[in-house]
XYZ file of C-alpha atoms in Angstrom:
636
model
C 63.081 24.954 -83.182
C 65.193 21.531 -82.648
C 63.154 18.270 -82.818
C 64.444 17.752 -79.388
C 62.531 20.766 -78.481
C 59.463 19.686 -80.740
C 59.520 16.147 -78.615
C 59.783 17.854 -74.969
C 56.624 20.462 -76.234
C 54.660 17.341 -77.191
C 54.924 15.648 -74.081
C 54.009 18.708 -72.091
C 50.993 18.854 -73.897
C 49.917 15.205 -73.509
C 50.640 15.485 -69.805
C 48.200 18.876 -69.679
C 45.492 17.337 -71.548
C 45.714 13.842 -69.359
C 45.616 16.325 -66.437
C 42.758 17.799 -67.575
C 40.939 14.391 -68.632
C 41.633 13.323 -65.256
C 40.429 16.605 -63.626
C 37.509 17.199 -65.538
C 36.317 13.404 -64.956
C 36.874 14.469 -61.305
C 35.116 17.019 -61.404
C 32.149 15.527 -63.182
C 31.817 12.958 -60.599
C 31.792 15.570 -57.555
C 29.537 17.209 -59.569
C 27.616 14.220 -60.435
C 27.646 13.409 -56.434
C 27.079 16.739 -55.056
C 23.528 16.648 -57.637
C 22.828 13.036 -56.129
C 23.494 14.172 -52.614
C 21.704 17.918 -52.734
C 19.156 16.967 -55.414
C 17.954 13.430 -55.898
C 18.432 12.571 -52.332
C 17.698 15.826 -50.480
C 14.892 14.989 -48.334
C 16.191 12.158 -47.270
C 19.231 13.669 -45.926
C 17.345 16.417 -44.271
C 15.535 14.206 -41.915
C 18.431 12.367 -41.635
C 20.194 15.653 -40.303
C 17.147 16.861 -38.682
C 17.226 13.578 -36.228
C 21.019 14.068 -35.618
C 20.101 18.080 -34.837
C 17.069 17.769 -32.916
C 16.009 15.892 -29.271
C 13.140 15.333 -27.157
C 13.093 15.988 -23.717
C 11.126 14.740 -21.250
C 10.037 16.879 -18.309
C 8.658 15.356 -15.388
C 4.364 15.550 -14.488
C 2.781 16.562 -11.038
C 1.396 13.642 -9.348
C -2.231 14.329 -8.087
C -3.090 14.891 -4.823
C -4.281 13.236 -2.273
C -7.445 13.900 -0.247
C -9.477 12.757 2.823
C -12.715 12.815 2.583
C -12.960 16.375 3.750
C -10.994 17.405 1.606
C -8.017 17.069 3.840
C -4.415 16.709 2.160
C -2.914 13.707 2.713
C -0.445 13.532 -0.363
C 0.345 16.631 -2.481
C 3.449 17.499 -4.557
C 6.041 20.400 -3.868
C 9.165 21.292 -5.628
C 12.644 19.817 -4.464
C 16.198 20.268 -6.520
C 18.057 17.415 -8.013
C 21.585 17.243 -8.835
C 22.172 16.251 -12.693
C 24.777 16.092 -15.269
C 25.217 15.964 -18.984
C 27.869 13.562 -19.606
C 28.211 15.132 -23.319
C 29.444 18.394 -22.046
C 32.029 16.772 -19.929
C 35.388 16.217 -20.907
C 37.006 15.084 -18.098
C 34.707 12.653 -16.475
C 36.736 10.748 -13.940
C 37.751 14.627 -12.446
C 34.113 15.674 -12.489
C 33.170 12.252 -10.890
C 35.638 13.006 -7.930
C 34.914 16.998 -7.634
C 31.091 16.187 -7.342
C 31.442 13.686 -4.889
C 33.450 15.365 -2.333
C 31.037 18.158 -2.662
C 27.646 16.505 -1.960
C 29.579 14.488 0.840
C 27.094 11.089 0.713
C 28.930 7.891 1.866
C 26.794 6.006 -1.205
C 27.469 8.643 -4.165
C 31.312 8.059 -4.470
C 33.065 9.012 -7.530
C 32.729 5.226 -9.026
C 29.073 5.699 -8.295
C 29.185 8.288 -10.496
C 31.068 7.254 -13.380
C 28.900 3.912 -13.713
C 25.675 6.301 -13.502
C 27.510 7.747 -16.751
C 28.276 4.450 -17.878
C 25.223 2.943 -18.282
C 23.154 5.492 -19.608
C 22.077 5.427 -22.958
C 20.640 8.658 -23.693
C 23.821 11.127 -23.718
C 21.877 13.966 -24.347
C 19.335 13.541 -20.995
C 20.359 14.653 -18.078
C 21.549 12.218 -15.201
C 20.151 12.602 -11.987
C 22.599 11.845 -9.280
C 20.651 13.118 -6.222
C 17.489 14.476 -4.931
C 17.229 17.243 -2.252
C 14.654 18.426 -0.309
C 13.863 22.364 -0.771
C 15.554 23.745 1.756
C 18.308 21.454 1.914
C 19.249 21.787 -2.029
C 20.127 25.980 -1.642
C 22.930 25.465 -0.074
C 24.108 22.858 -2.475
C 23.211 25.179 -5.699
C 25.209 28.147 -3.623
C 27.754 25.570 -3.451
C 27.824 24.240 -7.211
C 27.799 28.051 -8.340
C 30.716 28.825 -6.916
C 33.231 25.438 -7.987
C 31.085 25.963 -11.564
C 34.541 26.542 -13.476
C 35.264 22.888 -11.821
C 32.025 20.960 -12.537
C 31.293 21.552 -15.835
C 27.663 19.903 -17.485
C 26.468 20.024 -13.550
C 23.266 20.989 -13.415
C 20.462 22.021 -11.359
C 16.810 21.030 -11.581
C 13.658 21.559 -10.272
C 11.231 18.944 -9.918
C 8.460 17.735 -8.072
C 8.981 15.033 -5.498
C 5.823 13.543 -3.126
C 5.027 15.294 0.030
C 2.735 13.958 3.330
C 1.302 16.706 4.983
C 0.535 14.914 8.020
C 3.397 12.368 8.181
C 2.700 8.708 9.601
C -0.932 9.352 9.428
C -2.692 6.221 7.683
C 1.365 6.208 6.312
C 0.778 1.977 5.641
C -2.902 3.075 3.397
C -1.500 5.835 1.651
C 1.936 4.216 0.673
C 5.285 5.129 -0.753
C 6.639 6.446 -4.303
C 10.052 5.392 -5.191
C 12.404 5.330 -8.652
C 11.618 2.841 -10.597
C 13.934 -0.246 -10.179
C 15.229 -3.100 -12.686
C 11.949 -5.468 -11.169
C 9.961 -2.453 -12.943
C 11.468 -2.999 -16.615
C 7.854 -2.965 -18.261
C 6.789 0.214 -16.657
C 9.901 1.705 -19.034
C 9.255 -0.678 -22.207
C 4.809 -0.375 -22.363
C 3.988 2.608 -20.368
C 6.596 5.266 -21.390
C 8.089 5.478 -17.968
C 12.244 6.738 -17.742
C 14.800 5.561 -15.276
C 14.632 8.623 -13.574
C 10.755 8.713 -13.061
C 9.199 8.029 -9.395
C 6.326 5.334 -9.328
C 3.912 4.309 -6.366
C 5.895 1.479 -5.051
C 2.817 0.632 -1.998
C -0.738 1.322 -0.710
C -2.836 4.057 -2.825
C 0.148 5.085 -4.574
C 0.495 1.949 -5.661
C -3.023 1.018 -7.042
C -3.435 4.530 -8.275
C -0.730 5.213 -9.959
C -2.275 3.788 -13.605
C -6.333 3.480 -12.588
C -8.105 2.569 -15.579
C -11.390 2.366 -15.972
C -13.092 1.879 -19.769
C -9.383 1.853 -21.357
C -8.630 5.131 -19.992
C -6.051 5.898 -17.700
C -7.217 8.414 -14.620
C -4.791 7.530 -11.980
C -1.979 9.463 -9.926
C 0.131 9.589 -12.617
C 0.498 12.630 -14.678
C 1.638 12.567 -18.413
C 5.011 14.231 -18.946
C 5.982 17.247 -20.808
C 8.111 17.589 -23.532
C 10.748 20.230 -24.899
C 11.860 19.730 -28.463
C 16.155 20.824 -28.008
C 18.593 21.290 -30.610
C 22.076 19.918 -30.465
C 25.206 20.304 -32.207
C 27.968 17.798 -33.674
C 28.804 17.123 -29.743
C 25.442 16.246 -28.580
C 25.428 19.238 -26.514
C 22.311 21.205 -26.287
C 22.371 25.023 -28.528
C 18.517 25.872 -28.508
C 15.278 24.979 -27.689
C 12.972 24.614 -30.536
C 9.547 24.004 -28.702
C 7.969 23.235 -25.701
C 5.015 20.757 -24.484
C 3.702 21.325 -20.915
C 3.444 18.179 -18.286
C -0.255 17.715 -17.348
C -0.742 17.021 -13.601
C -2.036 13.662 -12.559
C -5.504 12.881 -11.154
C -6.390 13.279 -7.818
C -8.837 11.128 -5.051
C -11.076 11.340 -2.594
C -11.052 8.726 0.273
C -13.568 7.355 2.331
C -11.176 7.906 5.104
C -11.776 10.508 7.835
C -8.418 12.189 9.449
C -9.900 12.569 12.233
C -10.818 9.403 13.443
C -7.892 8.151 11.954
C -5.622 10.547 14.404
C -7.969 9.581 17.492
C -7.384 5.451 16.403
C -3.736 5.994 16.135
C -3.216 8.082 19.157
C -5.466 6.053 21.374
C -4.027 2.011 20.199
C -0.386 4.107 21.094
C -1.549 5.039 24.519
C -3.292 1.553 24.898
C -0.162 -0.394 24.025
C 2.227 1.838 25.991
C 0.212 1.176 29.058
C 0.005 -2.496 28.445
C 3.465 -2.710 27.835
C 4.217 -2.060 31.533
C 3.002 -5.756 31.858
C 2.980 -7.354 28.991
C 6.178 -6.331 27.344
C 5.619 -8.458 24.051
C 2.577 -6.351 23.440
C 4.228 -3.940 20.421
C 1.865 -4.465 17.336
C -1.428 -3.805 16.638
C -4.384 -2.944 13.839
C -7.839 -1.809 13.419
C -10.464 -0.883 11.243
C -13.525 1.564 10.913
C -15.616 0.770 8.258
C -18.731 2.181 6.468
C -21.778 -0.127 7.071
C -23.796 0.587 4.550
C -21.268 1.750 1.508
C -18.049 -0.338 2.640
C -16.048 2.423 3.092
C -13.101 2.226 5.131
C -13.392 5.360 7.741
C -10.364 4.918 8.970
C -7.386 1.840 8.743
C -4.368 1.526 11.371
C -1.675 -0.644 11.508
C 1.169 -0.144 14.144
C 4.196 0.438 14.445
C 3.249 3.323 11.872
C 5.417 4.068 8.803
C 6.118 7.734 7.939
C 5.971 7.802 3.587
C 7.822 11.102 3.687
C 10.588 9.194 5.006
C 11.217 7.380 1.545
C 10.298 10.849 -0.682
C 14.203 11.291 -1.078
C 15.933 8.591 0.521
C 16.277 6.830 3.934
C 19.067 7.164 6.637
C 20.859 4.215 7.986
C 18.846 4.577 11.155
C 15.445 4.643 9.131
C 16.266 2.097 7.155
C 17.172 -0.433 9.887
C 14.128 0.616 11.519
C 11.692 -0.313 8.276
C 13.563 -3.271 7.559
C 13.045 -4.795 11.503
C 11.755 -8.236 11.572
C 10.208 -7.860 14.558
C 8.674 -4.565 13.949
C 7.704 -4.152 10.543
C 6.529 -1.013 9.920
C 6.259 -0.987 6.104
C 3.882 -4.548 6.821
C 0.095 -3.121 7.086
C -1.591 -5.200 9.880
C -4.607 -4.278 9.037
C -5.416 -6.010 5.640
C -1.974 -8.489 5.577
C -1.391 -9.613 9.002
C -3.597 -12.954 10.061
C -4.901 -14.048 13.672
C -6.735 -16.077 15.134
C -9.995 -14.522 15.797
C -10.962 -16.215 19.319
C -14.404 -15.675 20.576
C -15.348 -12.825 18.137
C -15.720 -15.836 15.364
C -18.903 -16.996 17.773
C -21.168 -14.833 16.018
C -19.799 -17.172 12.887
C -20.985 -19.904 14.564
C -24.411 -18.324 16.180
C -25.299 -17.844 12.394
C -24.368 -21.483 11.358
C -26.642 -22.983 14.237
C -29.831 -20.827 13.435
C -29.961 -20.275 9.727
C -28.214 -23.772 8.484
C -29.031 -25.677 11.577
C -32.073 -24.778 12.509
C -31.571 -23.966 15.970
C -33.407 -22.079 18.639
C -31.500 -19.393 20.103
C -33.709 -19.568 23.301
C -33.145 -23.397 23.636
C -30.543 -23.648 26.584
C -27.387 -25.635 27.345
C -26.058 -26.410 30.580
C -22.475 -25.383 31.558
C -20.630 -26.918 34.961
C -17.755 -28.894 34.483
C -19.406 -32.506 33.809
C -20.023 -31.083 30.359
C -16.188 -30.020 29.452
C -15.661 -33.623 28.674
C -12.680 -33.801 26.513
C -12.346 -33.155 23.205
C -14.246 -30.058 24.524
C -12.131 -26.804 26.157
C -13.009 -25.754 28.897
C -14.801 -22.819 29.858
C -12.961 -20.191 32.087
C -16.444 -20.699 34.987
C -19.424 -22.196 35.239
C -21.972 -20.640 33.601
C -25.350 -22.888 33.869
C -28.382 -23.117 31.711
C -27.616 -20.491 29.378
C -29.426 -19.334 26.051
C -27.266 -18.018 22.993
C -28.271 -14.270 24.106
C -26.715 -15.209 27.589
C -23.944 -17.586 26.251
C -22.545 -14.610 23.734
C -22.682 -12.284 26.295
C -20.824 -13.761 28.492
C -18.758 -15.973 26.436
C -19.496 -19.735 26.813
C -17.227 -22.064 25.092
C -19.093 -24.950 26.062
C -22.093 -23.752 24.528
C -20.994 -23.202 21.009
C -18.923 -26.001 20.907
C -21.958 -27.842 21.536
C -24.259 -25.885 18.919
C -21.919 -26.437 16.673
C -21.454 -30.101 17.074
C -25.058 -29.839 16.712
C -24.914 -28.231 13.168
C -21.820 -29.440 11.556
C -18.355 -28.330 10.293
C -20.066 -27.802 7.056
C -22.100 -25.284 8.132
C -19.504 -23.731 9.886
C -17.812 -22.963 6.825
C -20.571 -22.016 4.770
C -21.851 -19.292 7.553
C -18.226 -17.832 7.448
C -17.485 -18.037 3.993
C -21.066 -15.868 3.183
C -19.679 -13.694 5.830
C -16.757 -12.926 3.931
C -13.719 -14.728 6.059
C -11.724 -17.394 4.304
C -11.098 -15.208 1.237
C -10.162 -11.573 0.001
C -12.196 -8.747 0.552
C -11.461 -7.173 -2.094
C -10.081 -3.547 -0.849
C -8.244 -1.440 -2.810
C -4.980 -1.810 -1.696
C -2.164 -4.317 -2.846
C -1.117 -7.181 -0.417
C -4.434 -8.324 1.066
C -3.756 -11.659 2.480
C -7.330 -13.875 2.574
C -6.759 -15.209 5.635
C -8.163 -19.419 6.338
C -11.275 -20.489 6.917
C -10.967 -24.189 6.945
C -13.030 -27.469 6.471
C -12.565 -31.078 5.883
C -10.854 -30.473 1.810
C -8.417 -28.030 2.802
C -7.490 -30.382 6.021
C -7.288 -33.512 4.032
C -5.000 -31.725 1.424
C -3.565 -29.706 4.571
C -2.227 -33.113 6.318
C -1.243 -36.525 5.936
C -2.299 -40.190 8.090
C -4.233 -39.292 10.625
C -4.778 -35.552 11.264
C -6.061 -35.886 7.348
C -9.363 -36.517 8.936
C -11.456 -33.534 10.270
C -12.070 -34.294 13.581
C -14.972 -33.550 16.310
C -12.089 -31.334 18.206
C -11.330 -29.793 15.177
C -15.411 -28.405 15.034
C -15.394 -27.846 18.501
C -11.953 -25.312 18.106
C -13.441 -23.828 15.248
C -16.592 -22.633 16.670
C -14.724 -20.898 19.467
C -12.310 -19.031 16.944
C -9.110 -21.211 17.604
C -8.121 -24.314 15.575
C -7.031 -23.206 12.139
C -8.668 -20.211 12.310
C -6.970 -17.048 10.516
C -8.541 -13.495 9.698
C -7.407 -10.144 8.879
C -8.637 -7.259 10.703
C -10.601 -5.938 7.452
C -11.911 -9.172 7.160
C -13.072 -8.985 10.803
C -14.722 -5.646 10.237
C -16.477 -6.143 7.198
C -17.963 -9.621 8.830
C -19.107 -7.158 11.535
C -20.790 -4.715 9.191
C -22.348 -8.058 7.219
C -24.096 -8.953 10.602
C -25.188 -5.241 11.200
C -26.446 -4.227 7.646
C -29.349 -7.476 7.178
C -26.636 -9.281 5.747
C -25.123 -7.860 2.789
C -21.662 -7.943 2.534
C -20.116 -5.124 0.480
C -17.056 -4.540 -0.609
C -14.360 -2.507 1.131
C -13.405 0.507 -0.480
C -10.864 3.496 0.216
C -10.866 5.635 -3.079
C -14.606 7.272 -3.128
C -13.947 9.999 -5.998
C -10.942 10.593 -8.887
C -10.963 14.166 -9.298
C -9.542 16.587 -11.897
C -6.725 18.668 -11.408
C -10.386 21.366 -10.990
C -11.498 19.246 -8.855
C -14.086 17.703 -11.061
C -14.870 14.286 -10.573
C -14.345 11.966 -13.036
C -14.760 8.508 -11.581
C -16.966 7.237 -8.405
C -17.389 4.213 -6.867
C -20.508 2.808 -6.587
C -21.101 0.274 -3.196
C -21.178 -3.291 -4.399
C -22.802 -6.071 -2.616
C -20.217 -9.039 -2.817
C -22.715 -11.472 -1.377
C -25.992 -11.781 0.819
C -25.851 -13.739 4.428
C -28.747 -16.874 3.671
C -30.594 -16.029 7.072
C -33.740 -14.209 7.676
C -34.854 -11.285 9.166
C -35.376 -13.071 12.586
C -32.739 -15.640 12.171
C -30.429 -12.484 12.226
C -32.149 -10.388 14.938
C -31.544 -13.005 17.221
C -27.228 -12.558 16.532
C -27.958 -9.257 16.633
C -29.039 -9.392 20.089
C -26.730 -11.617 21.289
C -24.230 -9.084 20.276
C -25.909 -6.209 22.245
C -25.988 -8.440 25.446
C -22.440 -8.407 25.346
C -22.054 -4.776 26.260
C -25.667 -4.403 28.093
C -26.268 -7.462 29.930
C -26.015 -8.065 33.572
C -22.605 -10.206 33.001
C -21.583 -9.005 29.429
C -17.860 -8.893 28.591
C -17.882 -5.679 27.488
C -20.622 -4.239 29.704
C -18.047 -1.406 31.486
C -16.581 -0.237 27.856
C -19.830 1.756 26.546
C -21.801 2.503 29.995
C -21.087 6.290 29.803
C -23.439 6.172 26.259
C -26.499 7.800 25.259
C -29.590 5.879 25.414
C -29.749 6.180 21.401
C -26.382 4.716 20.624
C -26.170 1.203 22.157
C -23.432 -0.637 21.083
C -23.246 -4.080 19.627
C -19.622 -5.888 20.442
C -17.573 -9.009 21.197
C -14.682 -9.720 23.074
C -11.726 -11.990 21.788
C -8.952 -13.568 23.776
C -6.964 -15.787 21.373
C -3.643 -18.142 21.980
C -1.646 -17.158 19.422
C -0.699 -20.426 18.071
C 2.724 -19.656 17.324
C 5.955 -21.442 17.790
C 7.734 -20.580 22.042
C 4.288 -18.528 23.262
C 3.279 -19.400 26.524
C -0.509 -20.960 25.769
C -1.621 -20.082 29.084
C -0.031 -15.985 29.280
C 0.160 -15.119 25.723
C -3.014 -14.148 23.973
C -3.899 -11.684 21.311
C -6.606 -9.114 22.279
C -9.394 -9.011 19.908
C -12.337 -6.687 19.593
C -15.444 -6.021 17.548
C -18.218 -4.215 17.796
C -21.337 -1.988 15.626
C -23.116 0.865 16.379
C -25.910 2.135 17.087
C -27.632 -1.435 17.459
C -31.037 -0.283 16.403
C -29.532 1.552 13.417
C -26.039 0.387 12.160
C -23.643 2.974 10.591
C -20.249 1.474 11.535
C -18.429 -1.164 12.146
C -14.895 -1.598 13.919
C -12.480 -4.687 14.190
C -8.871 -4.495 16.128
C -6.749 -7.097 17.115
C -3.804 -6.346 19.684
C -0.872 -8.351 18.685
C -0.274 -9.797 22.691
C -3.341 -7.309 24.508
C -4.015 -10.579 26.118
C -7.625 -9.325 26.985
C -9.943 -7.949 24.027
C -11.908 -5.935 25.876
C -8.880 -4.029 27.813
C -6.769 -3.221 24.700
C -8.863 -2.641 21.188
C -12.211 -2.141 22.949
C -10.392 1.229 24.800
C -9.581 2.245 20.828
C -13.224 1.376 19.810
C -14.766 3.439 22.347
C -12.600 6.026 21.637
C -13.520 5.937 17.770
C -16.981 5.637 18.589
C -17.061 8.605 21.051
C -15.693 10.502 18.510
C -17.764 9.715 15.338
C -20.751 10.038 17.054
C -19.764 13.588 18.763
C -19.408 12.618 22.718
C -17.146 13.372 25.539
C -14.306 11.042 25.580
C -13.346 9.342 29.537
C -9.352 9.483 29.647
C -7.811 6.130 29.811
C -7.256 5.017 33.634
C -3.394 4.692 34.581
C -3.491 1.056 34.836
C -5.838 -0.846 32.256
C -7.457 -3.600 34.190
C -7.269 -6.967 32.945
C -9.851 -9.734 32.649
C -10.314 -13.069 30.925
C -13.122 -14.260 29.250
């Protein structure tokens, strides 16, 4: 062999053993690596993988139903279909987008709609709901779907349960509306495990149940969601299903409210207003309440124009939308517990109760009434009434003579009587939005005014007693004053929700009446209101005497009749007046109360005291008198 041979061979051979070196240091290191990775840090990596593999699914709860206090449904939950995609299993988004939207053919769910829904949601893996059917309504879209499938790929269909009102507008404003859960609604999603997608009570009971605690537990509407444990692969796209964890179905309650006598006050303030209407054309609005006298709960709660919640379960039309949204109307704005009037004369009772138990007056001591005595800052008095005792002065309705017993006992007293009574301040009922209304006296006025009208004046004691002035209560407030007088003077608190009940129907949770305050008066002090009251619908000349003379001997009523001025900016003070009526019943054993103001009824007696009787005839089980064709109309 040459040396030039010998040279080439040697080379070779370095080159193979370099080669080698190299490739066996290689392949120590991916040995080395693959040990590190499979070995040293193997259970590290298998959660690791096991996170990227494996997702939780939520899957949406039953609300809980609910009831009246028969048992009645009033909200329950049934099954609807929602349109969702999984933007992972898409590849072709801005086709899908377009495809979808022509198909569910909905003005607001265009294909940009779409594509930001995509957009901005962070969890690729959930679905994305784009819209909610009701039952019936969603097979056709599913038949629909099925057959463009090939064309809308990671569209899906769900089933889930959406809120349902089996008896529509009934007590629609108590009850209240559910609705997705908006931006305003952030901490619902970051400190009570709520989603994007999930529906939450938005007013009413649905509101204030939706996450009752009591002790640190949560019992309310809400249910607790399910869960399903789902594989996916590299592409986020669900394989399998590793495990399932079953919703649990929210709470249900029991009201105090009675369907029945919530129908008849609905019906009957709709048939009141519609006749009124024919000449009084401004007369559109109106609310009442029924209320427990000895428990404070609230037998039945209107507020008109009525709101239908099933009209918000899965979206509103243009033309229900303008309708909720009217100024003028305001359906979605519950009278009854938000909306503030004047009381007029029904606020004398207020003032009865200041003059005998914090003035020290005798309610058989009389006061003369003829003209010579309206001396000005006095109002008038629609007649001449004469020498007239508070029994006679209520029952008729004599300005002159509580302006004069209260001159007698003093603004101060004023307020305290009506404060005790519960006016000037919440009630405390258990729904969201309770306004508390004015009650006012010489602090708020001087912090109310500047120069002059700072000072609480003899005219503004005189206005006061008679219900006008500052005066401004709610209808619940109005009742519950009503059932203070009736009950010895203990105010309780309003209630709605009587029971929480398991999914069984076991309950849980019940409310227990709570006295809010006792009326300083005695016995007799009282009595003597108490009869004033009754002379109002029995006497000779009483206001109300015509409502209740078709009832039994056993069930005498107790009432007052309120004509206010509204007060309010371009109404005529001498034509428009709100019509305002309360009343108890029976007189010689109270079991409930009723308050209802008639937003322009002019005459209390003519618009809510038709609806009282008719809620009185039927709680207590008698023949109701049709309403005449024309509703007469009187002034106090």
């Amino acid at each position: 062999m040459s040396e030039l041979e010998n040279k080439k061979n040697a080379e070779h051979t370095f080159k193979f053993k370099t080669i080698g070196i190299f490739l066996g240091i290689c392949l120590a290191v991916l040995t080395g690596r693959l040990f590190f990775l499979q070995v040293v840090m193997a259970d590290e990596y298998t959660t690791m993988s096991d996170r990227n593999q494996i997702r939780i699914l939520s899957t949406p709860a039953r609300r809980g139903n609910i009831y009246d206090k028969n048992m009645k449904e009033l909200a329950i939950s049934k099954p609807i279909y929602a349109v969702a995609l999984i933007s992972t299993e898409i590849d072709d988004k801005e086709e899908v987008a377009k495809t979808l939207a022509s198909l569910l053919q909905d003005p607001e769910i265009t294909p940009e709609f779409i594509l930001d829904k995509i957009k901005n949601h962070v969890r690729s893996y959930e679905p994305i709901i784009i819209k909610r059917f009701a039952y019936e309504e969603g097979l056709s879209i599913i038949t629909q779907i099925e057959e463009m499938r090939v064309d809308l790929p990671g569209v899906m269909i769900m089933e889930e349960p959406t809120r349902y009102y089996p008896m529509g507008s009934l007590a629609g404003q108590v009850i209240g509306t559910v609705g997705l859960i908006s931006a305003e609604e952030q901490d619902l999603v970051e400190n009570y495990g709520y989603s994007y997608n999930d529906w939450v009570g938005k007013t009413g009971l649905e509101k204030t149940m939706e996450r009752f605690t009591v002790d640190g537990k949560e019992i309310g509407l809400r249910g607790k969601k399910g869960a399903q444990k789902v594989e996916v692969n590299a592409k986020h796209r669900p394989v399998a299903t590793r495990s399932t964890q079953d919703a649990v179905t929210g709470n249900s309650i029991k009201l105090t409210l009675d369907s029945n006598l919530q129908r008849v006050m609905e019906e009957t303030l709709v048939e009141v207003i519609t006749k009124i209407q024919k000449t009084r054309p401004k007369a559109q609005a109106g609310a009442a309440v029924l209320i427990d006298v000895k428990t404070g709960g609230v037998l039945a709660m209107v507020s008109y124009p009525f709101m239908d919640p099933n009209d918000f379960a899965t979206g509103l039309s243009k033309e229900k939308t303008e309708y909720y949204w009217d100024e003028n109307l305001k359906p979605m704005f519950n009278r009854a517990i938000s909306g503030t009037y004047p009381p007029g004369s029904t606020f004398k009772m207020v003032t009865a109760v200041a003059a005998v138990a914090f003035g020290d007056w005798d309610p058989n001591e009389r006061i003369n009434c003829t003209p010579s005595a309206w001396v000005q800052p006095k109002a008038k008095c629609p007649r001449a009434h004469g020498n007239v005792n508070m029994y006679e002065a209520l029952g008729v309705s004599c300005n002159n003579y509580f302006q004069e017993i209260a001159k007698r006992a003093g603004n101060d007293a004023l307020y305290q009587a009506g404060w005790q009574l519960g006016l000037g301040h919440a009630t405390g009922i258990d729904l969201p939005g309770e306004a508390e209304g004015l009650l006012p006296n010489e602090e708020w006025k001087n912090q109310r005014f500047t120069g002059w009208e700072q000072q609480w004046r003899l005219y503004d004691t005189y206005y006061m007693s008679m219900g006008q002035g500052y005066n401004l209560l709610t209808p619940i407030q109005m009742a519950n004053y009503i059932a203070t007088i009736a009950n010895g003077g203990k105010n309780m608190q309003p209630h709605l929700v009587d029971q929480v009940l398991t999914e069984d129907g076991i309950a849980i949770w019940t409310f227990e009446p709570v006295v809010q305050g006792t009326l300083d008066i005695t016995p007799e002090q009282l009595s003597a209101v108490q009869r004033a009251m009754l002379e109002v619908s029995t006497g000779r000349n009483g206001t109300a005497r015509s409502l209740f003379a078709n009832f039994p001997a056993d069930i005498k009523v107790a009432a007052k009749t309120g004509t206010a001025q509204t007060g309010l900016v371009g109404d005529d003070k001498d034509k428009d007046y709100h019509g305002i009526f309360v009343a108890y019943a029976p007189y010689d054993d109270p079991q409930i109360a009723f308050a209802g103001v008639m937003e322009y009824g002019f005459h209390g007696g003519s618009s809510m005291g038709l609806v009282c009787k008719a809620v009185f005839e039927e709680y207590f089980g008698l023949n109701s008198v049709p309403l005449p064709d024309e509703l007469p109309e009187s002034m106090e």
